[in-house]
mmCIF file of C-alpha atoms in Angstrom:
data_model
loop_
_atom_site.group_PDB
_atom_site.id
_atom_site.type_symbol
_atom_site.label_atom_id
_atom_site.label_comp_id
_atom_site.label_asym_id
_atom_site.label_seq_id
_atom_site.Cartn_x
_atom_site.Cartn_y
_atom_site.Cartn_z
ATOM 1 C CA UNK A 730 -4.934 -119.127 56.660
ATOM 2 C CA UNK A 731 -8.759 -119.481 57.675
ATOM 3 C CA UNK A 732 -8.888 -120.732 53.718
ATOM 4 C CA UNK A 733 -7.019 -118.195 51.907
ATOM 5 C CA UNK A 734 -3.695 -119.553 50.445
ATOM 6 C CA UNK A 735 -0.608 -118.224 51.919
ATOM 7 C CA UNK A 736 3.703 -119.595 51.444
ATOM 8 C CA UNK A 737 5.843 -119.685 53.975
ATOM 9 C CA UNK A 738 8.369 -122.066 52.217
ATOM 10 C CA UNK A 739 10.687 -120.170 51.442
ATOM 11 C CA UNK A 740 12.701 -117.287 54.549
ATOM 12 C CA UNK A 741 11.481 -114.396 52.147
ATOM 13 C CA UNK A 742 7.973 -115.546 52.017
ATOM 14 C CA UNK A 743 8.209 -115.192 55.478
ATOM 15 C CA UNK A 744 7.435 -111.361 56.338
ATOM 16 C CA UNK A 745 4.124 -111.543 53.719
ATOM 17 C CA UNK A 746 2.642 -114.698 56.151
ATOM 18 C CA UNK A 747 3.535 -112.378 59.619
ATOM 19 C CA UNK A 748 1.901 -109.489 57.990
ATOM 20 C CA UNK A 749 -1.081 -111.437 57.582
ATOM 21 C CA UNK A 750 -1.260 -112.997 60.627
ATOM 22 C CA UNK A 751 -0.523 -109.223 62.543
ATOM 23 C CA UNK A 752 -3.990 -108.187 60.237
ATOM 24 C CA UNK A 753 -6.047 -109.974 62.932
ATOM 25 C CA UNK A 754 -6.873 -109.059 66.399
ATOM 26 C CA UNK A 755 -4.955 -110.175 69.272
ATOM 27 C CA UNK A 756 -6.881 -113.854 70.625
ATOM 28 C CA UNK A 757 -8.128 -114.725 66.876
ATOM 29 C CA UNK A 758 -7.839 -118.357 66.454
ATOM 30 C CA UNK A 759 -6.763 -119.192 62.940
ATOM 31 C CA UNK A 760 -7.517 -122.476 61.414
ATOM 32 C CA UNK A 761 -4.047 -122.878 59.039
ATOM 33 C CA UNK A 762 -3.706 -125.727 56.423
ATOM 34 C CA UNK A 763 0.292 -126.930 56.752
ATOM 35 C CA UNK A 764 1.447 -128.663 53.729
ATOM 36 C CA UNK A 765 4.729 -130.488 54.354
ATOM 37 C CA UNK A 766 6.404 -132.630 52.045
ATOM 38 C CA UNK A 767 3.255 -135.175 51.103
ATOM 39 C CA UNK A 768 1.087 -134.942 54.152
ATOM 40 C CA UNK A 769 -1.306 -131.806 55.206
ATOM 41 C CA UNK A 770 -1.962 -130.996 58.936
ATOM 42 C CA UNK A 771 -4.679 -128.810 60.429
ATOM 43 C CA UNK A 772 -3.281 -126.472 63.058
ATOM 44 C CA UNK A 773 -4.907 -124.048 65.346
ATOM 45 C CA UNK A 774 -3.064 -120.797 66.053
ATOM 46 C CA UNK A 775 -4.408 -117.711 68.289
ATOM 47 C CA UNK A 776 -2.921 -114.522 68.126
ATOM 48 C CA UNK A 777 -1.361 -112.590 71.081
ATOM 49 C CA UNK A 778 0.273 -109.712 71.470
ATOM 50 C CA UNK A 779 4.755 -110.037 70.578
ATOM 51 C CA UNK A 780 4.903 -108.344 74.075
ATOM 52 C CA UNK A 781 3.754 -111.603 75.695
ATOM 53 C CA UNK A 782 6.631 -113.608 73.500
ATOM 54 C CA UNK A 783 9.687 -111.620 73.490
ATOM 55 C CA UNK A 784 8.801 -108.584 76.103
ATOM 56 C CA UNK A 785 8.452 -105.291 75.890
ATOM 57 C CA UNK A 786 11.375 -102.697 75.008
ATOM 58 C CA UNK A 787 12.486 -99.878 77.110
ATOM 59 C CA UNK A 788 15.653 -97.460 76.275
ATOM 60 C CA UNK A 789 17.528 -96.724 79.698
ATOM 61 C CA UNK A 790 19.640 -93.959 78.127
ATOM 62 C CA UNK A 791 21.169 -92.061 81.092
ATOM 63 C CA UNK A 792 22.566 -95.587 82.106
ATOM 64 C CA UNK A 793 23.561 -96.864 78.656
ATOM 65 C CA UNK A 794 21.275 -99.909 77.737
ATOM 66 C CA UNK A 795 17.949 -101.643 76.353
ATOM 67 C CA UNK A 796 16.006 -103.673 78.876
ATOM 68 C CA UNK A 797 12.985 -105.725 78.476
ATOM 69 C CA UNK A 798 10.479 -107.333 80.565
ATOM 70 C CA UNK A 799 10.952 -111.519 80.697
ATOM 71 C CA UNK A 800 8.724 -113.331 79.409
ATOM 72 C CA UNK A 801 7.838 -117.276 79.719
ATOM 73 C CA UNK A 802 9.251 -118.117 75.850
ATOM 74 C CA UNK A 803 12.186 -115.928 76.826
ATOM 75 C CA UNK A 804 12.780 -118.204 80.369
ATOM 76 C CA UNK A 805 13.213 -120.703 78.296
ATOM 77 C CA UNK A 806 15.240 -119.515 75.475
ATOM 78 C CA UNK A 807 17.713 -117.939 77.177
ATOM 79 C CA UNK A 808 17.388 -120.613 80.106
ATOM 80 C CA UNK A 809 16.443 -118.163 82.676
ATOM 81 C CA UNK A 810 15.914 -119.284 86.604
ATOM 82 C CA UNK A 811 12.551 -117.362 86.654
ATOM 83 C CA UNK A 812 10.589 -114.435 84.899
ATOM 84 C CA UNK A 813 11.531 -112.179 87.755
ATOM 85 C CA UNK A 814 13.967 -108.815 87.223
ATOM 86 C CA UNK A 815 14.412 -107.315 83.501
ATOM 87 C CA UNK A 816 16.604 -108.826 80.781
ATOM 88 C CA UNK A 817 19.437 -106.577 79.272
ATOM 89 C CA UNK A 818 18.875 -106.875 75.305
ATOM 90 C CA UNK A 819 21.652 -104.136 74.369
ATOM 91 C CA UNK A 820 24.731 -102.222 75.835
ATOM 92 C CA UNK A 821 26.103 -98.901 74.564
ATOM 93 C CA UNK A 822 29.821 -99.357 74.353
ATOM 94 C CA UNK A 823 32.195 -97.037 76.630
ATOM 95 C CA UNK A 824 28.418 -96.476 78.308
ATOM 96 C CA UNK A 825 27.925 -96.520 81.951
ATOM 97 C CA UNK A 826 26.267 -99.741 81.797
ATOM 98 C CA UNK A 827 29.394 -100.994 80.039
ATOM 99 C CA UNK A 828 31.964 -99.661 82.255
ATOM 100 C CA UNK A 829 29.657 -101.374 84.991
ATOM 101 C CA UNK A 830 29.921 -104.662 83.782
ATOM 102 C CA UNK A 831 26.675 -105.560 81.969
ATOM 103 C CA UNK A 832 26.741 -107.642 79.041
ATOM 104 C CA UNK A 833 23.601 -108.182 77.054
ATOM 105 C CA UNK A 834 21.744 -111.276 78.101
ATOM 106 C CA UNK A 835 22.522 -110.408 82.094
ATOM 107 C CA UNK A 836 19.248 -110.338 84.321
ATOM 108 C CA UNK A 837 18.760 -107.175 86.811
ATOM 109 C CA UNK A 838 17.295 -108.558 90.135
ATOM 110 C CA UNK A 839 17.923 -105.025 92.145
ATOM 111 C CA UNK A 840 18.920 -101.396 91.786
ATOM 112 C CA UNK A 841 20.423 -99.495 94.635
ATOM 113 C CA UNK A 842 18.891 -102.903 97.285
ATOM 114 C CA UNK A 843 15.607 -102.545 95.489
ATOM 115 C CA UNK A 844 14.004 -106.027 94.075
ATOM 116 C CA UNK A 845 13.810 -105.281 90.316
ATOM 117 C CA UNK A 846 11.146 -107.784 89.418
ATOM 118 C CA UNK A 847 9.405 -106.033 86.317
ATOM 119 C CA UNK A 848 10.169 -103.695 83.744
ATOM 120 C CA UNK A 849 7.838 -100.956 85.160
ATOM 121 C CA UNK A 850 9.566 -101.280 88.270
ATOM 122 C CA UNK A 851 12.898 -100.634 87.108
ATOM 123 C CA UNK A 852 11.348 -97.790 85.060
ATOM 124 C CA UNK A 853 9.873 -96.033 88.114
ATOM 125 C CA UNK A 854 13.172 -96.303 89.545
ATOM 126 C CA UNK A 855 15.142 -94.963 86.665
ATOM 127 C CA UNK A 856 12.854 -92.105 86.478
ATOM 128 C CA UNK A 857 12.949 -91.506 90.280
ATOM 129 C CA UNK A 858 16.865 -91.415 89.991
ATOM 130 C CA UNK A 859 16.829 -88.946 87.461
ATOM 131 C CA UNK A 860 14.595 -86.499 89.031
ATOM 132 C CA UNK A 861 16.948 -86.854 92.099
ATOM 133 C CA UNK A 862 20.039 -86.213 90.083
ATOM 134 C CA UNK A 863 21.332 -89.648 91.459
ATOM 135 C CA UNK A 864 24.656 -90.180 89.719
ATOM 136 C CA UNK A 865 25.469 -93.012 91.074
ATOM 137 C CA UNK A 866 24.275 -96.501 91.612
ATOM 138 C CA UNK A 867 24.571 -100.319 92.517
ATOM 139 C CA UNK A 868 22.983 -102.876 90.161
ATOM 140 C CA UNK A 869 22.979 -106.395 91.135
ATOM 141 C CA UNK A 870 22.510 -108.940 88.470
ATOM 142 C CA UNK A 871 22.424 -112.505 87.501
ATOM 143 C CA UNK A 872 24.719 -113.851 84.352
ATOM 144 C CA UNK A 873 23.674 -117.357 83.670
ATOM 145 C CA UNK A 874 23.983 -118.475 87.804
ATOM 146 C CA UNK A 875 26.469 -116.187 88.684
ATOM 147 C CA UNK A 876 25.501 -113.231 90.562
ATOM 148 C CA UNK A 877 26.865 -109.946 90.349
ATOM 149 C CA UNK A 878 26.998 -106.291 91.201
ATOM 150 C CA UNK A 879 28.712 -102.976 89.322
ATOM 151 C CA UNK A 880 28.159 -99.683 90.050
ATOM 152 C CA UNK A 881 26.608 -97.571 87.109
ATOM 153 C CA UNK A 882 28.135 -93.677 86.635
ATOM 154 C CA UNK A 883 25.141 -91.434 85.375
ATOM 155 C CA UNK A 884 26.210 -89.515 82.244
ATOM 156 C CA UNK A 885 22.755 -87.676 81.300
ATOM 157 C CA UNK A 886 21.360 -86.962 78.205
ATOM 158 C CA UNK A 887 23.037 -84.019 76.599
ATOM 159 C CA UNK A 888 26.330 -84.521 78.935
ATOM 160 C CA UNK A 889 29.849 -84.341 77.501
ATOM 161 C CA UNK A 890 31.791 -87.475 78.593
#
């Protein structure tokens, strides 16, 4: 990288070569030196922030699951119609989110009617519910092209079950 030597032949080399890269600011272009089998290849890589490839995280406790925003490299990972509404990347078992229905990899479109089309959005209205003491609500979603709807059962924080 940029003329300093670096492996990444091996899985275990692998963490040392991110921890490198992660040294530089985000929009660095890197001039690396790939060394495959008998031929060498110059590549050009810029830095950006992991948000941009694989979302950002956000713990939805009172409803029992991980969300995160959608990115473009997710759309098409996970073969997603759109970036629009927030992926489900985890589901507390016997949570409300799992008596509900949702399954990691399912797609939130609305909450309660409301179009769901970021992260922040669903975060405003998660917050918005909890100040309201809202114990109940409707959550439609998309699993591959089905769509669906469950209705999450609030246990708060601190709650007995």
């Amino acid at each position: 990288i940029d003329g300093l030597p670096v492996s990444g032949r091996y899985v275990e080399e692998l963490p040392s070569f991110y921890k490198r890269v992660a040294t530089y600011q985000h929009g660095t272009t890197l001039q690396l030196v790939v060394n495959r089998r008998d031929e060498k290849r110059d590549v050009a890589l810029t830095t950006r922030p992991l948000g941009e490839l694989q979302g950002e995280d956000s713990e939805v406790a009172d409803w029992g699951f991980t969300a995160r925003s959608i990115t473009r490299n997710m759309q098409n990972e996970y073969q997603l119609k759109d970036t629009s509404g927030v992926f489900v990347s985890g589901v507390r078992d016997g949570g409300p989110a799992d008596n509900a229905g949702l399954r990691r990899g399912d797609v939130i479109t609305h909450i309660d009617n409301a179009l769901v089309a970021t992260l922040a959005e669903m975060t405003g209205l998660y917050n918005q519910m909890a100040v309201n003491n809202q114990n109940k609500l409707l959550v439609s979603y998309r699993r591959g092209t089905a769509e669906r709807f469950g209705v999450i059962e609030v246990i708060r924080t601190g709650e007995g079950r």
